[in-house]
PDB file of C-alpha atoms and ligand atoms in Angstrom:
ATOM      1  CA  UNK A  15     126.219 155.322 142.328  1.00 80.00           C
ATOM      2  CA  UNK A  16     125.483 156.816 138.914  1.00 92.00           C
ATOM      3  CA  UNK A  17     124.112 154.339 136.330  1.00 97.00           C
ATOM      4  CA  UNK A  18     125.815 154.338 132.934  1.00 98.00           C
ATOM      5  CA  UNK A  19     124.479 154.220 129.380  1.00 98.00           C
ATOM      6  CA  UNK A  20     120.859 155.074 129.942  1.00 97.00           C
ATOM      7  CA  UNK A  21     118.511 157.714 128.712  1.00 97.00           C
ATOM      8  CA  UNK A  22     115.252 159.162 129.863  1.00 97.00           C
ATOM      9  CA  UNK A  23     112.221 158.716 127.611  1.00 98.00           C
ATOM     10  CA  UNK A  24     108.706 160.087 127.547  1.00 97.00           C
ATOM     11  CA  UNK A  25     106.244 159.218 130.316  1.00 97.00           C
ATOM     12  CA  UNK A  26     109.020 158.708 132.866  1.00 97.00           C
ATOM     13  CA  UNK A  27     110.304 155.601 131.084  1.00 98.00           C
ATOM     14  CA  UNK A  28     114.055 154.950 131.009  1.00 98.00           C
ATOM     15  CA  UNK A  29     116.112 152.956 128.538  1.00 98.00           C
ATOM     16  CA  UNK A  30     119.252 150.976 129.311  1.00 98.00           C
ATOM     17  CA  UNK A  31     121.851 150.471 126.573  1.00 98.00           C
ATOM     18  CA  UNK A  32     124.286 148.210 128.368  1.00 98.00           C
ATOM     19  CA  UNK A  33     123.255 145.119 126.448  1.00 98.00           C
ATOM     20  CA  UNK A  34     121.473 144.487 123.180  1.00 98.00           C
ATOM     21  CA  UNK A  35     118.170 143.960 124.977  1.00 98.00           C
ATOM     22  CA  UNK A  36     118.119 147.772 125.239  1.00 98.00           C
ATOM     23  CA  UNK A  37     115.320 147.537 127.799  1.00 97.00           C
ATOM     24  CA  UNK A  38     112.753 150.239 128.271  1.00 98.00           C
ATOM     25  CA  UNK A  39     111.838 150.201 131.949  1.00 98.00           C
ATOM     26  CA  UNK A  40     108.560 151.710 133.110  1.00 98.00           C
ATOM     27  CA  UNK A  41     108.261 153.644 136.393  1.00 98.00           C
ATOM     28  CA  UNK A  42     108.245 151.313 139.383  1.00 97.00           C
ATOM     29  CA  UNK A  43     109.567 148.363 137.385  1.00 97.00           C
ATOM     30  CA  UNK A  44     112.778 146.334 137.692  1.00 96.00           C
ATOM     31  CA  UNK A  45     114.759 145.419 134.553  1.00 97.00           C
ATOM     32  CA  UNK A  46     114.565 141.909 133.144  1.00 96.00           C
ATOM     33  CA  UNK A  47     118.161 141.324 134.274  1.00 97.00           C
ATOM     34  CA  UNK A  48     117.291 142.535 137.825  1.00 95.00           C
ATOM     35  CA  UNK A  49     120.265 144.894 137.928  1.00 96.00           C
ATOM     36  CA  UNK A  50     118.428 148.218 137.664  1.00 96.00           C
ATOM     37  CA  UNK A  51     115.069 149.771 138.310  1.00 97.00           C
ATOM     38  CA  UNK A  52     113.064 152.829 137.419  1.00 98.00           C
ATOM     39  CA  UNK A  53     112.264 154.980 140.453  1.00 97.00           C
ATOM     40  CA  UNK A  54     110.072 157.945 139.507  1.00 97.00           C
ATOM     41  CA  UNK A  55     111.647 158.237 136.068  1.00 97.00           C
ATOM     42  CA  UNK A  56     115.234 157.851 137.318  1.00 97.00           C
ATOM     43  CA  UNK A  57     117.388 154.819 136.594  1.00 97.00           C
ATOM     44  CA  UNK A  58     118.658 153.324 139.843  1.00 97.00           C
ATOM     45  CA  UNK A  59     121.154 150.504 140.316  1.00 96.00           C
ATOM     46  CA  UNK A  60     119.574 147.542 142.015  1.00 94.00           C
ATOM     47  CA  UNK A  61     122.522 145.221 142.618  1.00 94.00           C
ATOM     48  CA  UNK A  62     125.650 147.392 142.870  1.00 96.00           C
ATOM     49  CA  UNK A  63     128.241 145.657 145.113  1.00 96.00           C
ATOM     50  CA  UNK A  64     125.777 142.905 145.996  1.00 95.00           C
ATOM     51  CA  UNK A  65     127.632 139.662 145.436  1.00 96.00           C
ATOM     52  CA  UNK A  66     125.908 136.295 145.293  1.00 96.00           C
ATOM     53  CA  UNK A  67     129.042 134.162 145.143  1.00 95.00           C
ATOM     54  CA  UNK A  68     132.742 134.509 145.938  1.00 97.00           C
ATOM     55  CA  UNK A  69     135.490 131.945 145.338  1.00 98.00           C
ATOM     56  CA  UNK A  70     139.217 131.584 144.790  1.00 98.00           C
ATOM     57  CA  UNK A  71     139.635 129.494 141.651  1.00 98.00           C
ATOM     58  CA  UNK A  72     142.431 128.304 139.424  1.00 98.00           C
ATOM     59  CA  UNK A  73     142.226 130.420 136.254  1.00 98.00           C
ATOM     60  CA  UNK A  74     141.854 127.214 134.229  1.00 98.00           C
ATOM     61  CA  UNK A  75     138.431 126.664 135.800  1.00 97.00           C
ATOM     62  CA  UNK A  76     136.876 129.618 133.941  1.00 97.00           C
ATOM     63  CA  UNK A  77     137.969 127.979 131.488  1.00 98.00           C
ATOM     64  CA  UNK A  78     140.971 130.119 130.526  1.00 98.00           C
ATOM     65  CA  UNK A  79     143.928 127.996 129.445  1.00 98.00           C
ATOM     66  CA  UNK A  80     146.240 130.502 127.844  1.00 98.00           C
ATOM     67  CA  UNK A  81     146.197 133.468 130.172  1.00 98.00           C
ATOM     68  CA  UNK A  82     148.463 133.399 133.234  1.00 98.00           C
ATOM     69  CA  UNK A  83     148.200 129.613 133.635  1.00 98.00           C
ATOM     70  CA  UNK A  84     148.731 128.291 137.137  1.00 98.00           C
ATOM     71  CA  UNK A  85     147.477 131.455 138.840  1.00 98.00           C
ATOM     72  CA  UNK A  86     144.604 131.922 141.246  1.00 98.00           C
ATOM     73  CA  UNK A  87     141.790 134.265 140.326  1.00 98.00           C
ATOM     74  CA  UNK A  88     139.401 135.914 142.756  1.00 98.00           C
ATOM     75  CA  UNK A  89     135.976 135.136 141.307  1.00 98.00           C
ATOM     76  CA  UNK A  90     132.843 137.089 142.062  1.00 98.00           C
ATOM     77  CA  UNK A  91     129.263 136.737 140.854  1.00 97.00           C
ATOM     78  CA  UNK A  92     126.256 138.974 141.293  1.00 96.00           C
ATOM     79  CA  UNK A  93     122.532 138.527 140.814  1.00 96.00           C
ATOM     80  CA  UNK A  94     120.455 138.382 137.643  1.00 97.00           C
ATOM     81  CA  UNK A  95     121.200 137.958 133.956  1.00 97.00           C
ATOM     82  CA  UNK A  96     120.220 139.429 130.608  1.00 97.00           C
ATOM     83  CA  UNK A  97     119.687 135.864 129.275  1.00 98.00           C
ATOM     84  CA  UNK A  98     117.264 133.259 130.560  1.00 95.00           C
ATOM     85  CA  UNK A  99     119.070 130.126 129.436  1.00 95.00           C
ATOM     86  CA  UNK A 100     117.051 126.993 129.906  1.00 95.00           C
ATOM     87  CA  UNK A 101     120.152 125.021 130.892  1.00 93.00           C
ATOM     88  CA  UNK A 102     121.728 127.638 133.183  1.00 92.00           C
ATOM     89  CA  UNK A 103     123.911 125.969 135.808  1.00 91.00           C
ATOM     90  CA  UNK A 104     123.574 129.001 138.065  1.00 91.00           C
ATOM     91  CA  UNK A 105     119.867 129.702 137.614  1.00 92.00           C
ATOM     92  CA  UNK A 106     119.416 130.187 141.374  1.00 90.00           C
ATOM     93  CA  UNK A 107     121.505 133.383 141.154  1.00 91.00           C
ATOM     94  CA  UNK A 108     120.908 134.375 137.520  1.00 92.00           C
ATOM     95  CA  UNK A 109     117.127 134.243 137.590  1.00 90.00           C
ATOM     96  CA  UNK A 110     116.513 135.307 141.157  1.00 84.00           C
ATOM     97  CA  UNK A 111     117.805 137.634 143.817  1.00 82.00           C
ATOM     98  CA  UNK A 112     117.968 136.562 147.445  1.00 80.00           C
ATOM     99  CA  UNK A 113     119.527 139.557 149.113  1.00 71.00           C
ATOM    100  CA  UNK A 114     119.665 137.899 152.489  1.00 71.00           C
ATOM    101  CA  UNK A 115     121.887 135.159 151.055  1.00 79.00           C
ATOM    102  CA  UNK A 116     124.424 137.458 149.399  1.00 87.00           C
ATOM    103  CA  UNK A 117     127.366 139.571 150.474  1.00 92.00           C
ATOM    104  CA  UNK A 118     127.966 143.271 150.445  1.00 94.00           C
ATOM    105  CA  UNK A 119     131.232 143.565 148.552  1.00 97.00           C
ATOM    106  CA  UNK A 120     132.276 147.124 147.704  1.00 98.00           C
ATOM    107  CA  UNK A 121     135.072 147.388 145.103  1.00 98.00           C
ATOM    108  CA  UNK A 122     137.731 148.193 147.739  1.00 98.00           C
ATOM    109  CA  UNK A 123     136.772 145.105 149.734  1.00 98.00           C
ATOM    110  CA  UNK A 124     136.795 142.895 146.640  1.00 98.00           C
ATOM    111  CA  UNK A 125     140.341 143.899 145.729  1.00 98.00           C
ATOM    112  CA  UNK A 126     141.528 143.705 149.332  1.00 98.00           C
ATOM    113  CA  UNK A 127     140.229 140.122 149.559  1.00 98.00           C
ATOM    114  CA  UNK A 128     141.807 139.179 146.223  1.00 98.00           C
ATOM    115  CA  UNK A 129     145.204 140.330 147.481  1.00 98.00           C
ATOM    116  CA  UNK A 130     144.699 138.718 150.888  1.00 98.00           C
ATOM    117  CA  UNK A 131     144.006 135.382 149.130  1.00 98.00           C
ATOM    118  CA  UNK A 132     147.141 135.781 147.009  1.00 98.00           C
ATOM    119  CA  UNK A 133     145.254 135.949 143.721  1.00 98.00           C
ATOM    120  CA  UNK A 134     146.994 137.419 140.696  1.00 98.00           C
ATOM    121  CA  UNK A 135     143.761 138.495 139.119  1.00 98.00           C
ATOM    122  CA  UNK A 136     140.046 139.010 139.544  1.00 98.00           C
ATOM    123  CA  UNK A 137     137.122 137.942 137.425  1.00 98.00           C
ATOM    124  CA  UNK A 138     133.402 138.510 137.308  1.00 98.00           C
ATOM    125  CA  UNK A 139     131.698 135.248 136.601  1.00 97.00           C
ATOM    126  CA  UNK A 140     128.811 132.911 137.623  1.00 96.00           C
ATOM    127  CA  UNK A 141     126.257 135.364 136.213  1.00 97.00           C
ATOM    128  CA  UNK A 142     126.582 137.937 133.433  1.00 98.00           C
ATOM    129  CA  UNK A 143     129.107 140.611 134.502  1.00 98.00           C
ATOM    130  CA  UNK A 144     128.004 143.279 132.011  1.00 98.00           C
ATOM    131  CA  UNK A 145     124.694 143.848 133.798  1.00 98.00           C
ATOM    132  CA  UNK A 146     126.913 144.893 136.724  1.00 96.00           C
ATOM    133  CA  UNK A 147     128.863 147.283 134.498  1.00 98.00           C
ATOM    134  CA  UNK A 148     129.232 150.136 136.996  1.00 98.00           C
ATOM    135  CA  UNK A 149     130.477 147.829 139.746  1.00 98.00           C
ATOM    136  CA  UNK A 150     132.849 145.925 137.482  1.00 98.00           C
ATOM    137  CA  UNK A 151     134.357 149.165 136.162  1.00 98.00           C
ATOM    138  CA  UNK A 152     134.915 150.517 139.674  1.00 98.00           C
ATOM    139  CA  UNK A 153     136.519 147.294 140.879  1.00 98.00           C
ATOM    140  CA  UNK A 154     138.515 146.766 137.648  1.00 98.00           C
ATOM    141  CA  UNK A 155     140.076 150.222 138.031  1.00 98.00           C
ATOM    142  CA  UNK A 156     141.213 149.368 141.537  1.00 98.00           C
ATOM    143  CA  UNK A 157     142.446 145.946 140.431  1.00 98.00           C
ATOM    144  CA  UNK A 158     144.640 147.499 137.727  1.00 98.00           C
ATOM    145  CA  UNK A 159     146.032 150.018 140.226  1.00 98.00           C
ATOM    146  CA  UNK A 160     147.119 147.063 142.367  1.00 98.00           C
ATOM    147  CA  UNK A 161     148.666 145.167 139.436  1.00 98.00           C
ATOM    148  CA  UNK A 162     145.997 142.473 139.187  1.00 98.00           C
ATOM    149  CA  UNK A 163     144.678 141.138 135.896  1.00 98.00           C
ATOM    150  CA  UNK A 164     140.960 141.406 135.166  1.00 98.00           C
ATOM    151  CA  UNK A 165     138.639 139.026 133.332  1.00 98.00           C
ATOM    152  CA  UNK A 166     135.017 138.909 132.236  1.00 98.00           C
ATOM    153  CA  UNK A 167     133.377 135.494 131.893  1.00 98.00           C
ATOM    154  CA  UNK A 168     130.552 136.647 129.705  1.00 98.00           C
ATOM    155  CA  UNK A 169     127.765 135.706 127.338  1.00 98.00           C
ATOM    156  CA  UNK A 170     129.092 138.509 125.135  1.00 98.00           C
ATOM    157  CA  UNK A 171     125.754 140.291 124.774  1.00 98.00           C
ATOM    158  CA  UNK A 172     126.955 143.654 126.078  1.00 98.00           C
ATOM    159  CA  UNK A 173     126.864 146.501 123.584  1.00 98.00           C
ATOM    160  CA  UNK A 174     129.995 147.849 121.999  1.00 98.00           C
ATOM    161  CA  UNK A 175     129.528 151.135 123.856  1.00 98.00           C
ATOM    162  CA  UNK A 176     129.437 149.241 127.173  1.00 98.00           C
ATOM    163  CA  UNK A 177     132.564 147.275 126.296  1.00 98.00           C
ATOM    164  CA  UNK A 178     134.350 150.496 125.382  1.00 98.00           C
ATOM    165  CA  UNK A 179     133.693 151.852 128.873  1.00 98.00           C
ATOM    166  CA  UNK A 180     135.372 148.971 130.694  1.00 98.00           C
ATOM    167  CA  UNK A 181     137.948 148.156 128.005  1.00 98.00           C
ATOM    168  CA  UNK A 182     140.779 150.307 129.462  1.00 98.00           C
ATOM    169  CA  UNK A 183     140.652 148.161 132.627  1.00 98.00           C
ATOM    170  CA  UNK A 184     139.751 144.752 131.201  1.00 98.00           C
ATOM    171  CA  UNK A 185     142.363 142.206 130.088  1.00 98.00           C
ATOM    172  CA  UNK A 186     140.271 139.169 129.232  1.00 98.00           C
ATOM    173  CA  UNK A 187     137.014 138.476 127.417  1.00 98.00           C
ATOM    174  CA  UNK A 188     136.096 134.827 128.005  1.00 98.00           C
ATOM    175  CA  UNK A 189     133.055 134.643 125.825  1.00 98.00           C
ATOM    176  CA  UNK A 190     130.355 132.059 125.180  1.00 98.00           C
ATOM    177  CA  UNK A 191     129.650 131.584 121.491  1.00 98.00           C
ATOM    178  CA  UNK A 192     126.566 129.479 121.983  1.00 98.00           C
ATOM    179  CA  UNK A 193     125.423 129.045 118.409  1.00 98.00           C
ATOM    180  CA  UNK A 194     125.730 130.527 114.957  1.00 96.00           C
ATOM    181  CA  UNK A 195     122.008 129.991 114.550  1.00 95.00           C
ATOM    182  CA  UNK A 196     119.850 132.821 115.897  1.00 95.00           C
ATOM    183  CA  UNK A 197     117.009 130.437 116.616  1.00 96.00           C
ATOM    184  CA  UNK A 198     119.115 128.890 119.386  1.00 98.00           C
ATOM    185  CA  UNK A 199     119.450 132.247 121.135  1.00 98.00           C
ATOM    186  CA  UNK A 200     115.707 132.780 120.847  1.00 97.00           C
ATOM    187  CA  UNK A 201     114.633 129.341 121.986  1.00 97.00           C
ATOM    188  CA  UNK A 202     117.271 128.574 124.614  1.00 97.00           C
ATOM    189  CA  UNK A 203     118.460 131.962 125.894  1.00 97.00           C
ATOM    190  CA  UNK A 204     115.263 134.001 125.554  1.00 97.00           C
ATOM    191  CA  UNK A 205     116.679 136.907 123.540  1.00 97.00           C
ATOM    192  CA  UNK A 206     115.650 138.166 120.122  1.00 96.00           C
ATOM    193  CA  UNK A 207     118.963 137.632 118.375  1.00 96.00           C
ATOM    194  CA  UNK A 208     122.513 136.569 119.242  1.00 96.00           C
ATOM    195  CA  UNK A 209     124.144 138.599 116.482  1.00 97.00           C
ATOM    196  CA  UNK A 210     125.379 141.232 118.913  1.00 98.00           C
ATOM    197  CA  UNK A 211     127.459 138.614 120.705  1.00 98.00           C
ATOM    198  CA  UNK A 212     129.593 138.133 117.617  1.00 98.00           C
ATOM    199  CA  UNK A 213     129.936 141.862 116.967  1.00 98.00           C
ATOM    200  CA  UNK A 214     131.055 142.509 120.528  1.00 98.00           C
ATOM    201  CA  UNK A 215     133.482 139.568 120.557  1.00 98.00           C
ATOM    202  CA  UNK A 216     135.065 140.910 117.381  1.00 98.00           C
ATOM    203  CA  UNK A 217     135.321 144.326 118.988  1.00 98.00           C
ATOM    204  CA  UNK A 218     137.020 142.845 122.067  1.00 98.00           C
ATOM    205  CA  UNK A 219     139.593 141.370 119.705  1.00 98.00           C
ATOM    206  CA  UNK A 220     140.096 144.743 118.004  1.00 98.00           C
ATOM    207  CA  UNK A 221     140.630 146.265 121.441  1.00 98.00           C
ATOM    208  CA  UNK A 222     143.440 143.783 122.045  1.00 98.00           C
ATOM    209  CA  UNK A 223     141.870 141.724 124.829  1.00 98.00           C
ATOM    210  CA  UNK A 224     142.819 138.118 125.406  1.00 98.00           C
ATOM    211  CA  UNK A 225     139.898 136.049 124.144  1.00 98.00           C
ATOM    212  CA  UNK A 226     138.910 132.445 124.718  1.00 98.00           C
ATOM    213  CA  UNK A 227     135.611 131.133 123.361  1.00 98.00           C
ATOM    214  CA  UNK A 228     133.346 128.444 124.804  1.00 98.00           C
ATOM    215  CA  UNK A 229     130.601 126.478 123.088  1.00 98.00           C
ATOM    216  CA  UNK A 230     128.543 124.183 125.273  1.00 98.00           C
ATOM    217  CA  UNK A 231     127.182 121.642 122.815  1.00 98.00           C
ATOM    218  CA  UNK A 232     123.602 120.581 123.505  1.00 98.00           C
ATOM    219  CA  UNK A 233     122.278 117.578 121.585  1.00 98.00           C
ATOM    220  CA  UNK A 234     119.607 118.518 119.015  1.00 97.00           C
ATOM    221  CA  UNK A 235     119.980 122.248 119.799  1.00 97.00           C
ATOM    222  CA  UNK A 236     123.366 123.440 118.541  1.00 98.00           C
ATOM    223  CA  UNK A 237     125.183 120.206 117.647  1.00 98.00           C
ATOM    224  CA  UNK A 238     124.688 120.152 113.879  1.00 98.00           C
ATOM    225  CA  UNK A 239     127.801 119.850 111.779  1.00 98.00           C
ATOM    226  CA  UNK A 240     126.831 123.003 109.918  1.00 98.00           C
ATOM    227  CA  UNK A 241     126.509 125.050 113.099  1.00 98.00           C
ATOM    228  CA  UNK A 242     129.805 123.830 114.582  1.00 98.00           C
ATOM    229  CA  UNK A 243     131.595 124.399 111.289  1.00 98.00           C
ATOM    230  CA  UNK A 244     130.194 127.932 111.044  1.00 98.00           C
ATOM    231  CA  UNK A 245     131.290 128.708 114.592  1.00 98.00           C
ATOM    232  CA  UNK A 246     134.797 127.374 114.059  1.00 98.00           C
ATOM    233  CA  UNK A 247     135.209 129.254 110.803  1.00 98.00           C
ATOM    234  CA  UNK A 248     133.876 132.460 112.314  1.00 98.00           C
ATOM    235  CA  UNK A 249     136.347 132.243 115.206  1.00 98.00           C
ATOM    236  CA  UNK A 250     139.267 131.556 112.877  1.00 98.00           C
ATOM    237  CA  UNK A 251     138.347 134.429 110.599  1.00 98.00           C
ATOM    238  CA  UNK A 252     137.333 137.050 113.156  1.00 98.00           C
ATOM    239  CA  UNK A 253     139.180 136.255 116.376  1.00 98.00           C
ATOM    240  CA  UNK A 254     142.198 134.538 114.890  1.00 98.00           C
ATOM    241  CA  UNK A 255     143.392 130.964 114.516  1.00 98.00           C
ATOM    242  CA  UNK A 256     145.303 131.223 117.805  1.00 98.00           C
ATOM    243  CA  UNK A 257     142.071 131.773 119.749  1.00 98.00           C
ATOM    244  CA  UNK A 258     141.388 128.858 122.111  1.00 98.00           C
ATOM    245  CA  UNK A 259     138.011 127.207 121.496  1.00 98.00           C
ATOM    246  CA  UNK A 260     136.574 125.179 124.365  1.00 98.00           C
ATOM    247  CA  UNK A 261     133.870 122.775 123.262  1.00 98.00           C
ATOM    248  CA  UNK A 262     132.167 121.484 126.358  1.00 98.00           C
ATOM    249  CA  UNK A 263     129.834 118.655 127.201  1.00 98.00           C
ATOM    250  CA  UNK A 264     126.261 119.464 128.184  1.00 97.00           C
ATOM    251  CA  UNK A 265     124.594 117.722 131.116  1.00 96.00           C
ATOM    252  CA  UNK A 266     120.848 117.826 131.780  1.00 94.00           C
ATOM    253  CA  UNK A 267     120.002 120.747 134.016  1.00 91.00           C
ATOM    254  CA  UNK A 268     117.281 123.212 135.042  1.00 94.00           C
ATOM    255  CA  UNK A 269     114.648 123.356 132.266  1.00 95.00           C
ATOM    256  CA  UNK A 270     116.640 121.149 129.884  1.00 95.00           C
ATOM    257  CA  UNK A 271     116.620 118.115 132.122  1.00 94.00           C
ATOM    258  CA  UNK A 272     115.110 115.901 129.421  1.00 95.00           C
ATOM    259  CA  UNK A 273     118.094 115.981 127.071  1.00 96.00           C
ATOM    260  CA  UNK A 274     120.866 113.399 127.274  1.00 96.00           C
ATOM    261  CA  UNK A 275     124.479 114.437 127.899  1.00 97.00           C
ATOM    262  CA  UNK A 276     126.500 115.287 124.811  1.00 97.00           C
ATOM    263  CA  UNK A 277     128.113 112.182 123.272  1.00 97.00           C
ATOM    264  CA  UNK A 278     131.927 112.402 123.336  1.00 97.00           C
ATOM    265  CA  UNK A 279     131.889 111.722 119.579  1.00 97.00           C
ATOM    266  CA  UNK A 280     130.114 115.051 119.058  1.00 98.00           C
ATOM    267  CA  UNK A 281     132.893 116.896 120.876  1.00 98.00           C
ATOM    268  CA  UNK A 282     135.452 115.071 118.762  1.00 98.00           C
ATOM    269  CA  UNK A 283     133.555 116.047 115.642  1.00 98.00           C
ATOM    270  CA  UNK A 284     133.664 119.683 116.759  1.00 98.00           C
ATOM    271  CA  UNK A 285     137.390 119.322 117.357  1.00 98.00           C
ATOM    272  CA  UNK A 286     137.874 117.951 113.861  1.00 98.00           C
ATOM    273  CA  UNK A 287     135.829 120.812 112.353  1.00 98.00           C
ATOM    274  CA  UNK A 288     137.816 123.313 114.384  1.00 98.00           C
ATOM    275  CA  UNK A 289     141.074 121.905 113.059  1.00 98.00           C
ATOM    276  CA  UNK A 290     139.741 122.019 109.502  1.00 98.00           C
ATOM    277  CA  UNK A 291     138.946 125.700 110.069  1.00 98.00           C
ATOM    278  CA  UNK A 292     142.564 126.228 111.088  1.00 98.00           C
ATOM    279  CA  UNK A 293     142.062 126.656 114.852  1.00 98.00           C
ATOM    280  CA  UNK A 294     145.226 125.685 116.709  1.00 98.00           C
ATOM    281  CA  UNK A 295     143.865 125.244 120.218  1.00 98.00           C
ATOM    282  CA  UNK A 296     140.691 123.261 120.744  1.00 98.00           C
ATOM    283  CA  UNK A 297     139.895 121.904 124.179  1.00 98.00           C
ATOM    284  CA  UNK A 298     137.255 119.348 125.064  1.00 98.00           C
ATOM    285  CA  UNK A 299     135.590 120.213 128.372  1.00 96.00           C
ATOM    286  CA  UNK A 300     133.422 118.509 131.039  1.00 92.00           C
ATOM    287  CA  UNK A 301     134.511 115.076 129.887  1.00 88.00           C
ATOM    288  CA  UNK A 302     135.853 113.589 133.129  1.00 73.00           C
TER     289      UNK A 302
HETATM  290  S1  SF4 B  20     121.758 145.280 131.103  1.00 81.55           S
HETATM  291 FE1  SF4 B  20     119.750 144.633 131.892  1.00 81.55          FE
HETATM  292  S2  SF4 B  20     118.495 146.496 131.884  1.00 81.55           S
HETATM  293 FE2  SF4 B  20     120.257 146.886 130.584  1.00 81.55          FE
HETATM  294  S3  SF4 B  20     119.570 146.384 128.505  1.00 81.55           S
HETATM  295 FE3  SF4 B  20     120.546 144.544 129.352  1.00 81.55          FE
HETATM  296  S4  SF4 B  20     118.886 143.340 130.264  1.00 81.55           S
HETATM  297 FE4  SF4 B  20     118.121 145.406 129.945  1.00 81.55          FE
END
């Protein structure tokens, strides 16, 4: 399978331009997201069609509340991630690869299973789908041929050029807007800057995709009134006031197991700020 969006550099290095990390991978090394490797100066896909997780979910679980409600979506995750979030709920698949525990799921098989399970759509979720760009494009094309909808559940860090490649076959961009403050992305997600997330989300809107945004609010990290206000205003201005905003409760997990769950009052405050910004659909998540 031919890797996309990479170039060869001097000394047999290769550079990937699928996400804003724009990794330079030395010969013999695997990318930080685990999805590709440099073999003798050639970029090689490391995880194509290797699924870590498969499930049939209600679309609302993604969460997606305003796109084909009541339907079942065939949900697939791979291995690795371009972020290293300290609170990742799926760290066992996003920060590791255990080939012997996964499934071989070629695009044809994925779509066949989706139809067999009476799903109306497919989504790539559980880990970051963009690092699996080649696989998601191949399976999205087949999904569209069969009349299924397609959705990315994404951290939004893919480059605009990567989004443009899958855009003709992608209906939904369910994007995490983790924080308006770059320091959060550095400290919590391990990347240099989150600015690209906002650029790409805006581009998804320009491309006409259905967008729903999620902010998981972590006490002391991204729960300031200023940050939540900035996020709400940015969504209203750039994605539109009709864009659903899911503000979800954090629970201690992985490397952030020393922080208390988000107080419900904080979610309500975010809701109030969202309304002040003009957002029409704000949903409080993880509260039951
Ligand atoms: S997709 Fe992976 S290899 Fe490519 S730039 Fe992002 S982190 Fe690096």
